[in-house]
């Protein structure tokens, strides 16, 4: 007990302080929508594009950073019928860089394409939530399922975690943390959904979302952990003390936004 508490104390305080600042910065644009939301998405795109370029250890990362950022922007703003064209142009330029720049590998190009597409589609999904009359409440529904799961998993893992989950991908994650996190995210989001989103989503979709989003949150977290392990890095960046980079902070949310967007489209709500 005492050891677990001391393990948490200092790093936990830094984590909490950074989280409070991040929430204070992110919430106003999410509440307001419109131009402030677009500015928030632009900041996320720029930070993510740079962090993706930083996976290449060589110094000349600015060209690929600009390319990644431009591709993410284009995925969000291009009309739906031009999305494939954006992806085709992006992957062509990436592999042209591979051909002419010996420090850029095909493997790096493939990962750049994959992560940029995930970020671009997640931001597109976020923007599309605001076509509803109260997109903020829907966005919070997804965020509660996602970060409720993250937070629950952290605390259940610290205080109850004994059985390692997938050590080769993420050495600290435990089954106790995973199950505790899932239950936390599912229950909190279901409460939020039934209390505040009933006029936007049918009951069946709230239940389906709440039961699946925490699973997607964990899949996103583990997927990005496997990418970090592959490239031999602890975090994608260091801009947020105690949290790493933007991709470390939104990895699970990316998968949740992708899935929830798809769920709304399948349900005929978008």
PDB file of C-alpha atoms in Angstrom, residues 2-269:
ATOM      1  CA  UNK A   2       2.651   2.550   1.081  1.00  0.00           C
ATOM      2  CA  UNK A   3       4.857   1.640  -1.890  1.00  0.00           C
ATOM      3  CA  UNK A   4       1.989   2.082  -4.342  1.00  0.00           C
ATOM      4  CA  UNK A   5       1.193   5.504  -2.873  1.00  0.00           C
ATOM      5  CA  UNK A   6       4.836   6.678  -3.015  1.00  0.00           C
ATOM      6  CA  UNK A   7       5.100   5.382  -6.608  1.00  0.00           C
ATOM      7  CA  UNK A   8       2.190   7.592  -7.532  1.00  0.00           C
ATOM      8  CA  UNK A   9       2.880  10.764  -5.556  1.00  0.00           C
ATOM      9  CA  UNK A  10       5.332  12.904  -7.566  1.00  0.00           C
ATOM     10  CA  UNK A  11       4.646  11.621 -11.089  1.00  0.00           C
ATOM     11  CA  UNK A  12       0.942  11.692 -10.292  1.00  0.00           C
ATOM     12  CA  UNK A  13       1.029  15.346  -9.249  1.00  0.00           C
ATOM     13  CA  UNK A  14       2.801  16.300 -12.510  1.00  0.00           C
ATOM     14  CA  UNK A  15       0.316  14.199 -14.508  1.00  0.00           C
ATOM     15  CA  UNK A  16      -2.676  15.805 -12.777  1.00  0.00           C
ATOM     16  CA  UNK A  17      -1.328  19.372 -13.145  1.00  0.00           C
ATOM     17  CA  UNK A  18      -0.667  18.859 -16.870  1.00  0.00           C
ATOM     18  CA  UNK A  19      -4.080  17.217 -17.342  1.00  0.00           C
ATOM     19  CA  UNK A  20      -5.832  20.202 -15.705  1.00  0.00           C
ATOM     20  CA  UNK A  21      -4.011  22.627 -18.039  1.00  0.00           C
ATOM     21  CA  UNK A  22      -4.836  20.464 -21.083  1.00  0.00           C
ATOM     22  CA  UNK A  23      -8.517  20.303 -20.109  1.00  0.00           C
ATOM     23  CA  UNK A  24      -8.597  24.102 -19.541  1.00  0.00           C
ATOM     24  CA  UNK A  25      -7.145  24.667 -23.035  1.00  0.00           C
ATOM     25  CA  UNK A  26      -9.211  22.023 -24.884  1.00  0.00           C
ATOM     26  CA  UNK A  27     -12.669  22.533 -23.347  1.00  0.00           C
ATOM     27  CA  UNK A  28     -13.466  26.124 -24.498  1.00  0.00           C
ATOM     28  CA  UNK A  29     -12.969  25.338 -28.244  1.00  0.00           C
ATOM     29  CA  UNK A  30     -14.980  22.126 -27.821  1.00  0.00           C
ATOM     30  CA  UNK A  31     -17.815  24.064 -26.149  1.00  0.00           C
ATOM     31  CA  UNK A  32     -17.788  26.865 -28.723  1.00  0.00           C
ATOM     32  CA  UNK A  33     -17.283  24.783 -31.888  1.00  0.00           C
ATOM     33  CA  UNK A  34     -16.844  26.776 -35.116  1.00  0.00           C
ATOM     34  CA  UNK A  35     -13.548  28.673 -35.558  1.00  0.00           C
ATOM     35  CA  UNK A  36     -12.115  27.870 -32.065  1.00  0.00           C
ATOM     36  CA  UNK A  37     -12.684  24.133 -32.742  1.00  0.00           C
ATOM     37  CA  UNK A  38     -10.930  24.433 -36.116  1.00  0.00           C
ATOM     38  CA  UNK A  39      -7.972  26.173 -34.418  1.00  0.00           C
ATOM     39  CA  UNK A  40      -7.767  23.327 -31.850  1.00  0.00           C
ATOM     40  CA  UNK A  41      -7.842  20.741 -34.673  1.00  0.00           C
ATOM     41  CA  UNK A  42      -5.114  22.697 -36.512  1.00  0.00           C
ATOM     42  CA  UNK A  43      -2.871  22.702 -33.409  1.00  0.00           C
ATOM     43  CA  UNK A  44      -3.404  18.934 -32.981  1.00  0.00           C
ATOM     44  CA  UNK A  45      -2.605  18.380 -36.689  1.00  0.00           C
ATOM     45  CA  UNK A  46       0.629  20.414 -36.486  1.00  0.00           C
ATOM     46  CA  UNK A  47       1.871  18.697 -33.303  1.00  0.00           C
ATOM     47  CA  UNK A  48       0.906  15.232 -34.577  1.00  0.00           C
ATOM     48  CA  UNK A  49       2.517  15.814 -37.985  1.00  0.00           C
ATOM     49  CA  UNK A  50       5.772  16.850 -36.322  1.00  0.00           C
ATOM     50  CA  UNK A  51       5.750  13.890 -33.904  1.00  0.00           C
ATOM     51  CA  UNK A  52       5.139  11.463 -36.794  1.00  0.00           C
ATOM     52  CA  UNK A  53       8.124  12.989 -38.648  1.00  0.00           C
ATOM     53  CA  UNK A  54      10.210  12.629 -35.461  1.00  0.00           C
ATOM     54  CA  UNK A  55       9.898   8.822 -35.690  1.00  0.00           C
ATOM     55  CA  UNK A  56      12.627   9.167 -38.329  1.00  0.00           C
ATOM     56  CA  UNK A  57      15.739   9.674 -36.197  1.00  0.00           C
ATOM     57  CA  UNK A  58      17.565  11.573 -38.959  1.00  0.00           C
ATOM     58  CA  UNK A  59      17.801  15.358 -38.669  1.00  0.00           C
ATOM     59  CA  UNK A  60      16.014  16.437 -41.879  1.00  0.00           C
ATOM     60  CA  UNK A  61      12.509  15.855 -40.550  1.00  0.00           C
ATOM     61  CA  UNK A  62      10.960  19.197 -41.544  1.00  0.00           C
ATOM     62  CA  UNK A  63      10.072  18.169 -45.083  1.00  0.00           C
ATOM     63  CA  UNK A  64       8.130  15.093 -43.912  1.00  0.00           C
ATOM     64  CA  UNK A  65       6.649  17.087 -40.998  1.00  0.00           C
ATOM     65  CA  UNK A  66       5.231  19.680 -43.428  1.00  0.00           C
ATOM     66  CA  UNK A  67       3.980  16.895 -45.701  1.00  0.00           C
ATOM     67  CA  UNK A  68       2.278  15.067 -42.787  1.00  0.00           C
ATOM     68  CA  UNK A  69       0.661  18.278 -41.526  1.00  0.00           C
ATOM     69  CA  UNK A  70      -0.579  19.193 -45.019  1.00  0.00           C
ATOM     70  CA  UNK A  71      -1.988  15.683 -45.509  1.00  0.00           C
ATOM     71  CA  UNK A  72      -3.861  15.744 -42.175  1.00  0.00           C
ATOM     72  CA  UNK A  73      -5.289  19.205 -42.963  1.00  0.00           C
ATOM     73  CA  UNK A  74      -6.364  18.042 -46.429  1.00  0.00           C
ATOM     74  CA  UNK A  75      -8.101  14.931 -45.041  1.00  0.00           C
ATOM     75  CA  UNK A  76     -10.177  17.110 -42.718  1.00  0.00           C
ATOM     76  CA  UNK A  77     -11.121  19.900 -45.147  1.00  0.00           C
ATOM     77  CA  UNK A  78     -11.361  18.052 -48.493  1.00  0.00           C
ATOM     78  CA  UNK A  79     -14.849  17.023 -49.686  1.00  0.00           C
ATOM     79  CA  UNK A  80     -15.608  13.369 -48.898  1.00  0.00           C
ATOM     80  CA  UNK A  81     -15.354  12.322 -52.548  1.00  0.00           C
ATOM     81  CA  UNK A  82     -11.780  13.691 -52.704  1.00  0.00           C
ATOM     82  CA  UNK A  83     -10.496  11.808 -49.627  1.00  0.00           C
ATOM     83  CA  UNK A  84      -9.046   8.963 -51.729  1.00  0.00           C
ATOM     84  CA  UNK A  85      -7.305  11.498 -53.968  1.00  0.00           C
ATOM     85  CA  UNK A  86      -5.683  13.159 -50.925  1.00  0.00           C
ATOM     86  CA  UNK A  87      -4.444   9.778 -49.652  1.00  0.00           C
ATOM     87  CA  UNK A  88      -3.150   8.807 -53.105  1.00  0.00           C
ATOM     88  CA  UNK A  89      -1.211  12.054 -53.503  1.00  0.00           C
ATOM     89  CA  UNK A  90       0.197  11.807 -49.959  1.00  0.00           C
ATOM     90  CA  UNK A  91       1.432   8.215 -50.287  1.00  0.00           C
ATOM     91  CA  UNK A  92       2.951   8.977 -53.713  1.00  0.00           C
ATOM     92  CA  UNK A  93       4.968  11.914 -52.346  1.00  0.00           C
ATOM     93  CA  UNK A  94       6.009   9.885 -49.275  1.00  0.00           C
ATOM     94  CA  UNK A  95       7.449   7.099 -51.412  1.00  0.00           C
ATOM     95  CA  UNK A  96       9.086   9.629 -53.745  1.00  0.00           C
ATOM     96  CA  UNK A  97      10.922  10.921 -50.643  1.00  0.00           C
ATOM     97  CA  UNK A  98      11.924   7.318 -49.838  1.00  0.00           C
ATOM     98  CA  UNK A  99      13.409   6.939 -53.333  1.00  0.00           C
ATOM     99  CA  UNK A 100      15.446  10.147 -53.233  1.00  0.00           C
ATOM    100  CA  UNK A 101      16.330  10.435 -49.528  1.00  0.00           C
ATOM    101  CA  UNK A 102      18.401   7.553 -48.215  1.00  0.00           C
ATOM    102  CA  UNK A 103      17.627   8.462 -44.570  1.00  0.00           C
ATOM    103  CA  UNK A 104      13.878   7.815 -45.075  1.00  0.00           C
ATOM    104  CA  UNK A 105      12.918   4.127 -45.142  1.00  0.00           C
ATOM    105  CA  UNK A 106       9.842   2.550 -46.724  1.00  0.00           C
ATOM    106  CA  UNK A 107       8.902   1.303 -43.262  1.00  0.00           C
ATOM    107  CA  UNK A 108       8.947   4.862 -41.897  1.00  0.00           C
ATOM    108  CA  UNK A 109       6.858   6.047 -44.885  1.00  0.00           C
ATOM    109  CA  UNK A 110       4.280   3.317 -44.223  1.00  0.00           C
ATOM    110  CA  UNK A 111       3.981   4.235 -40.527  1.00  0.00           C
ATOM    111  CA  UNK A 112       3.747   7.951 -41.412  1.00  0.00           C
ATOM    112  CA  UNK A 113       0.894   7.230 -43.795  1.00  0.00           C
ATOM    113  CA  UNK A 114      -0.916   5.006 -41.288  1.00  0.00           C
ATOM    114  CA  UNK A 115      -0.705   7.401 -38.319  1.00  0.00           C
ATOM    115  CA  UNK A 116      -1.473  10.534 -40.373  1.00  0.00           C
ATOM    116  CA  UNK A 117      -4.577   8.836 -41.826  1.00  0.00           C
ATOM    117  CA  UNK A 118      -5.728   7.826 -38.327  1.00  0.00           C
ATOM    118  CA  UNK A 119      -5.274  11.395 -37.026  1.00  0.00           C
ATOM    119  CA  UNK A 120      -6.905  12.935 -40.121  1.00  0.00           C
ATOM    120  CA  UNK A 121      -9.947  10.646 -39.993  1.00  0.00           C
ATOM    121  CA  UNK A 122     -10.336  11.163 -36.220  1.00  0.00           C
ATOM    122  CA  UNK A 123     -10.316  14.967 -36.633  1.00  0.00           C
ATOM    123  CA  UNK A 124     -12.789  14.636 -39.510  1.00  0.00           C
ATOM    124  CA  UNK A 125     -15.018  12.550 -37.218  1.00  0.00           C
ATOM    125  CA  UNK A 126     -14.730  15.169 -34.457  1.00  0.00           C
ATOM    126  CA  UNK A 127     -15.745  17.976 -36.845  1.00  0.00           C
ATOM    127  CA  UNK A 128     -18.703  15.938 -38.092  1.00  0.00           C
ATOM    128  CA  UNK A 129     -20.036  15.544 -34.524  1.00  0.00           C
ATOM    129  CA  UNK A 130     -20.651  19.302 -34.601  1.00  0.00           C
ATOM    130  CA  UNK A 131     -23.222  18.909 -37.372  1.00  0.00           C
ATOM    131  CA  UNK A 132     -25.515  17.897 -34.469  1.00  0.00           C
ATOM    132  CA  UNK A 133     -27.226  20.727 -32.602  1.00  0.00           C
ATOM    133  CA  UNK A 134     -25.093  19.998 -29.527  1.00  0.00           C
ATOM    134  CA  UNK A 135     -21.873  18.401 -30.728  1.00  0.00           C
ATOM    135  CA  UNK A 136     -20.096  19.245 -27.472  1.00  0.00           C
ATOM    136  CA  UNK A 137     -22.269  16.841 -25.454  1.00  0.00           C
ATOM    137  CA  UNK A 138     -21.597  14.051 -27.986  1.00  0.00           C
ATOM    138  CA  UNK A 139     -17.869  14.775 -27.970  1.00  0.00           C
ATOM    139  CA  UNK A 140     -17.889  14.609 -24.174  1.00  0.00           C
ATOM    140  CA  UNK A 141     -19.762  11.301 -24.359  1.00  0.00           C
ATOM    141  CA  UNK A 142     -16.874   9.838 -26.429  1.00  0.00           C
ATOM    142  CA  UNK A 143     -14.249  11.506 -24.209  1.00  0.00           C
ATOM    143  CA  UNK A 144     -15.842  10.134 -21.018  1.00  0.00           C
ATOM    144  CA  UNK A 145     -15.887   6.585 -22.434  1.00  0.00           C
ATOM    145  CA  UNK A 146     -12.279   7.005 -23.543  1.00  0.00           C
ATOM    146  CA  UNK A 147     -10.609   8.873 -20.679  1.00  0.00           C
ATOM    147  CA  UNK A 148     -12.856   7.285 -18.064  1.00  0.00           C
ATOM    148  CA  UNK A 149     -11.431   3.982 -19.259  1.00  0.00           C
ATOM    149  CA  UNK A 150      -7.849   5.371 -19.272  1.00  0.00           C
ATOM    150  CA  UNK A 151      -8.161   6.799 -15.764  1.00  0.00           C
ATOM    151  CA  UNK A 152      -9.922   3.742 -14.341  1.00  0.00           C
ATOM    152  CA  UNK A 153      -7.291   1.471 -15.885  1.00  0.00           C
ATOM    153  CA  UNK A 154      -4.498   3.550 -14.326  1.00  0.00           C
ATOM    154  CA  UNK A 155      -5.901   3.445 -10.797  1.00  0.00           C
ATOM    155  CA  UNK A 156      -7.077  -0.183 -10.906  1.00  0.00           C
ATOM    156  CA  UNK A 157      -3.681  -1.101 -12.358  1.00  0.00           C
ATOM    157  CA  UNK A 158      -1.700   0.743  -9.660  1.00  0.00           C
ATOM    158  CA  UNK A 159      -3.707  -0.550  -6.693  1.00  0.00           C
ATOM    159  CA  UNK A 160      -4.965  -3.938  -7.901  1.00  0.00           C
ATOM    160  CA  UNK A 161      -2.792  -4.856 -10.880  1.00  0.00           C
ATOM    161  CA  UNK A 162      -1.096  -8.268 -10.627  1.00  0.00           C
ATOM    162  CA  UNK A 163      -1.478 -10.110 -13.936  1.00  0.00           C
ATOM    163  CA  UNK A 164       0.386  -8.649 -16.900  1.00  0.00           C
ATOM    164  CA  UNK A 165      -1.724  -8.155 -20.007  1.00  0.00           C
ATOM    165  CA  UNK A 166       0.545  -7.992 -23.093  1.00  0.00           C
ATOM    166  CA  UNK A 167       4.085  -7.376 -21.743  1.00  0.00           C
ATOM    167  CA  UNK A 168       5.714  -7.387 -25.208  1.00  0.00           C
ATOM    168  CA  UNK A 169       3.576  -4.370 -26.186  1.00  0.00           C
ATOM    169  CA  UNK A 170       3.076  -2.549 -22.885  1.00  0.00           C
ATOM    170  CA  UNK A 171       4.981  -3.973 -19.889  1.00  0.00           C
ATOM    171  CA  UNK A 172       2.983  -2.133 -17.191  1.00  0.00           C
ATOM    172  CA  UNK A 173      -0.584  -2.861 -18.305  1.00  0.00           C
ATOM    173  CA  UNK A 174      -2.477  -5.471 -16.305  1.00  0.00           C
ATOM    174  CA  UNK A 175      -5.725  -7.385 -16.782  1.00  0.00           C
ATOM    175  CA  UNK A 176      -7.079  -5.880 -13.548  1.00  0.00           C
ATOM    176  CA  UNK A 177      -6.404  -2.380 -14.896  1.00  0.00           C
ATOM    177  CA  UNK A 178      -7.961  -3.258 -18.248  1.00  0.00           C
ATOM    178  CA  UNK A 179     -11.177  -4.683 -16.777  1.00  0.00           C
ATOM    179  CA  UNK A 180     -11.467  -1.891 -14.166  1.00  0.00           C
ATOM    180  CA  UNK A 181     -10.917   0.727 -16.853  1.00  0.00           C
ATOM    181  CA  UNK A 182     -13.463  -0.856 -19.180  1.00  0.00           C
ATOM    182  CA  UNK A 183     -16.145  -0.894 -16.476  1.00  0.00           C
ATOM    183  CA  UNK A 184     -15.375   2.715 -15.456  1.00  0.00           C
ATOM    184  CA  UNK A 185     -15.559   4.035 -19.048  1.00  0.00           C
ATOM    185  CA  UNK A 186     -18.676   2.025 -19.898  1.00  0.00           C
ATOM    186  CA  UNK A 187     -20.643   3.038 -16.785  1.00  0.00           C
ATOM    187  CA  UNK A 188     -19.727   6.741 -16.839  1.00  0.00           C
ATOM    188  CA  UNK A 189     -20.433   7.160 -20.557  1.00  0.00           C
ATOM    189  CA  UNK A 190     -23.737   5.284 -20.288  1.00  0.00           C
ATOM    190  CA  UNK A 191     -24.822   7.601 -17.470  1.00  0.00           C
ATOM    191  CA  UNK A 192     -23.780  10.659 -19.510  1.00  0.00           C
ATOM    192  CA  UNK A 193     -25.457   9.341 -22.654  1.00  0.00           C
ATOM    193  CA  UNK A 194     -28.806   8.599 -21.023  1.00  0.00           C
ATOM    194  CA  UNK A 195     -28.835  11.851 -19.043  1.00  0.00           C
ATOM    195  CA  UNK A 196     -27.687  14.304 -21.732  1.00  0.00           C
ATOM    196  CA  UNK A 197     -27.626  12.736 -25.202  1.00  0.00           C
ATOM    197  CA  UNK A 198     -31.046  11.051 -25.417  1.00  0.00           C
ATOM    198  CA  UNK A 199     -32.390  13.649 -27.851  1.00  0.00           C
ATOM    199  CA  UNK A 200     -29.465  13.033 -30.248  1.00  0.00           C
ATOM    200  CA  UNK A 201     -29.046   9.244 -30.064  1.00  0.00           C
ATOM    201  CA  UNK A 202     -31.475   6.359 -29.599  1.00  0.00           C
ATOM    202  CA  UNK A 203     -31.041   4.240 -26.462  1.00  0.00           C
ATOM    203  CA  UNK A 204     -29.633   1.311 -28.451  1.00  0.00           C
ATOM    204  CA  UNK A 205     -26.829   3.446 -29.844  1.00  0.00           C
ATOM    205  CA  UNK A 206     -25.942   4.821 -26.399  1.00  0.00           C
ATOM    206  CA  UNK A 207     -25.690   1.267 -25.052  1.00  0.00           C
ATOM    207  CA  UNK A 208     -23.695   0.065 -28.094  1.00  0.00           C
ATOM    208  CA  UNK A 209     -21.335   3.044 -27.849  1.00  0.00           C
ATOM    209  CA  UNK A 210     -20.782   2.714 -24.105  1.00  0.00           C
ATOM    210  CA  UNK A 211     -20.075  -1.030 -24.345  1.00  0.00           C
ATOM    211  CA  UNK A 212     -17.642  -0.736 -27.265  1.00  0.00           C
ATOM    212  CA  UNK A 213     -15.851   2.636 -26.925  1.00  0.00           C
ATOM    213  CA  UNK A 214     -13.800   1.630 -23.831  1.00  0.00           C
ATOM    214  CA  UNK A 215     -12.581  -1.438 -25.783  1.00  0.00           C
ATOM    215  CA  UNK A 216     -11.580   0.826 -28.689  1.00  0.00           C
ATOM    216  CA  UNK A 217      -9.822   3.155 -26.241  1.00  0.00           C
ATOM    217  CA  UNK A 218      -7.665   0.266 -25.016  1.00  0.00           C
ATOM    218  CA  UNK A 219      -7.021  -0.964 -28.558  1.00  0.00           C
ATOM    219  CA  UNK A 220      -5.886   2.549 -29.528  1.00  0.00           C
ATOM    220  CA  UNK A 221      -3.606   2.807 -26.510  1.00  0.00           C
ATOM    221  CA  UNK A 222      -2.033  -0.608 -27.172  1.00  0.00           C
ATOM    222  CA  UNK A 223      -1.725   0.032 -30.926  1.00  0.00           C
ATOM    223  CA  UNK A 224       0.238   3.225 -30.391  1.00  0.00           C
ATOM    224  CA  UNK A 225       2.291   1.494 -27.660  1.00  0.00           C
ATOM    225  CA  UNK A 226       3.261  -1.179 -30.203  1.00  0.00           C
ATOM    226  CA  UNK A 227       4.374   1.553 -32.653  1.00  0.00           C
ATOM    227  CA  UNK A 228       6.500   3.188 -29.919  1.00  0.00           C
ATOM    228  CA  UNK A 229       8.017  -0.169 -29.012  1.00  0.00           C
ATOM    229  CA  UNK A 230       8.752  -0.829 -32.694  1.00  0.00           C
ATOM    230  CA  UNK A 231      10.660   2.465 -32.995  1.00  0.00           C
ATOM    231  CA  UNK A 232      12.335   2.052 -29.583  1.00  0.00           C
ATOM    232  CA  UNK A 233      10.868   5.200 -27.993  1.00  0.00           C
ATOM    233  CA  UNK A 234       9.073   5.768 -24.694  1.00  0.00           C
ATOM    234  CA  UNK A 235       6.887   8.683 -25.865  1.00  0.00           C
ATOM    235  CA  UNK A 236       6.053  10.284 -29.216  1.00  0.00           C
ATOM    236  CA  UNK A 237       7.053  13.696 -27.837  1.00  0.00           C
ATOM    237  CA  UNK A 238       7.761  15.644 -24.661  1.00  0.00           C
ATOM    238  CA  UNK A 239       5.577  18.747 -24.983  1.00  0.00           C
ATOM    239  CA  UNK A 240       3.278  17.752 -22.083  1.00  0.00           C
ATOM    240  CA  UNK A 241       5.123  16.980 -18.786  1.00  0.00           C
ATOM    241  CA  UNK A 242       4.077  13.574 -17.457  1.00  0.00           C
ATOM    242  CA  UNK A 243       2.050  12.817 -20.596  1.00  0.00           C
ATOM    243  CA  UNK A 244       4.606  12.826 -23.437  1.00  0.00           C
ATOM    244  CA  UNK A 245       3.439  14.218 -26.785  1.00  0.00           C
ATOM    245  CA  UNK A 246       0.079  14.894 -28.403  1.00  0.00           C
ATOM    246  CA  UNK A 247      -0.093  11.358 -29.852  1.00  0.00           C
ATOM    247  CA  UNK A 248       0.516   9.882 -26.375  1.00  0.00           C
ATOM    248  CA  UNK A 249      -2.409  11.926 -25.105  1.00  0.00           C
ATOM    249  CA  UNK A 250      -4.923  11.256 -27.896  1.00  0.00           C
ATOM    250  CA  UNK A 251      -3.988   7.706 -28.997  1.00  0.00           C
ATOM    251  CA  UNK A 252      -7.078   6.107 -27.447  1.00  0.00           C
ATOM    252  CA  UNK A 253      -9.329   9.036 -28.414  1.00  0.00           C
ATOM    253  CA  UNK A 254      -8.299   8.653 -32.076  1.00  0.00           C
ATOM    254  CA  UNK A 255      -9.706   5.107 -32.196  1.00  0.00           C
ATOM    255  CA  UNK A 256     -12.832   6.126 -30.249  1.00  0.00           C
ATOM    256  CA  UNK A 257     -13.601   9.016 -32.633  1.00  0.00           C
ATOM    257  CA  UNK A 258     -13.075   6.779 -35.678  1.00  0.00           C
ATOM    258  CA  UNK A 259     -15.406   4.120 -34.319  1.00  0.00           C
ATOM    259  CA  UNK A 260     -18.070   6.497 -33.020  1.00  0.00           C
ATOM    260  CA  UNK A 261     -18.134   8.369 -36.331  1.00  0.00           C
ATOM    261  CA  UNK A 262     -18.638   5.035 -38.116  1.00  0.00           C
ATOM    262  CA  UNK A 263     -21.371   4.070 -35.619  1.00  0.00           C
ATOM    263  CA  UNK A 264     -23.284   7.302 -36.325  1.00  0.00           C
ATOM    264  CA  UNK A 265     -22.970   6.800 -40.082  1.00  0.00           C
ATOM    265  CA  UNK A 266     -24.145   3.169 -39.835  1.00  0.00           C
ATOM    266  CA  UNK A 267     -27.022   4.272 -37.608  1.00  0.00           C
ATOM    267  CA  UNK A 268     -28.090   6.811 -40.248  1.00  0.00           C
ATOM    268  CA  UNK A 269     -27.498   9.782 -37.944  1.00  0.00           C
TER     269      UNK A 269
END
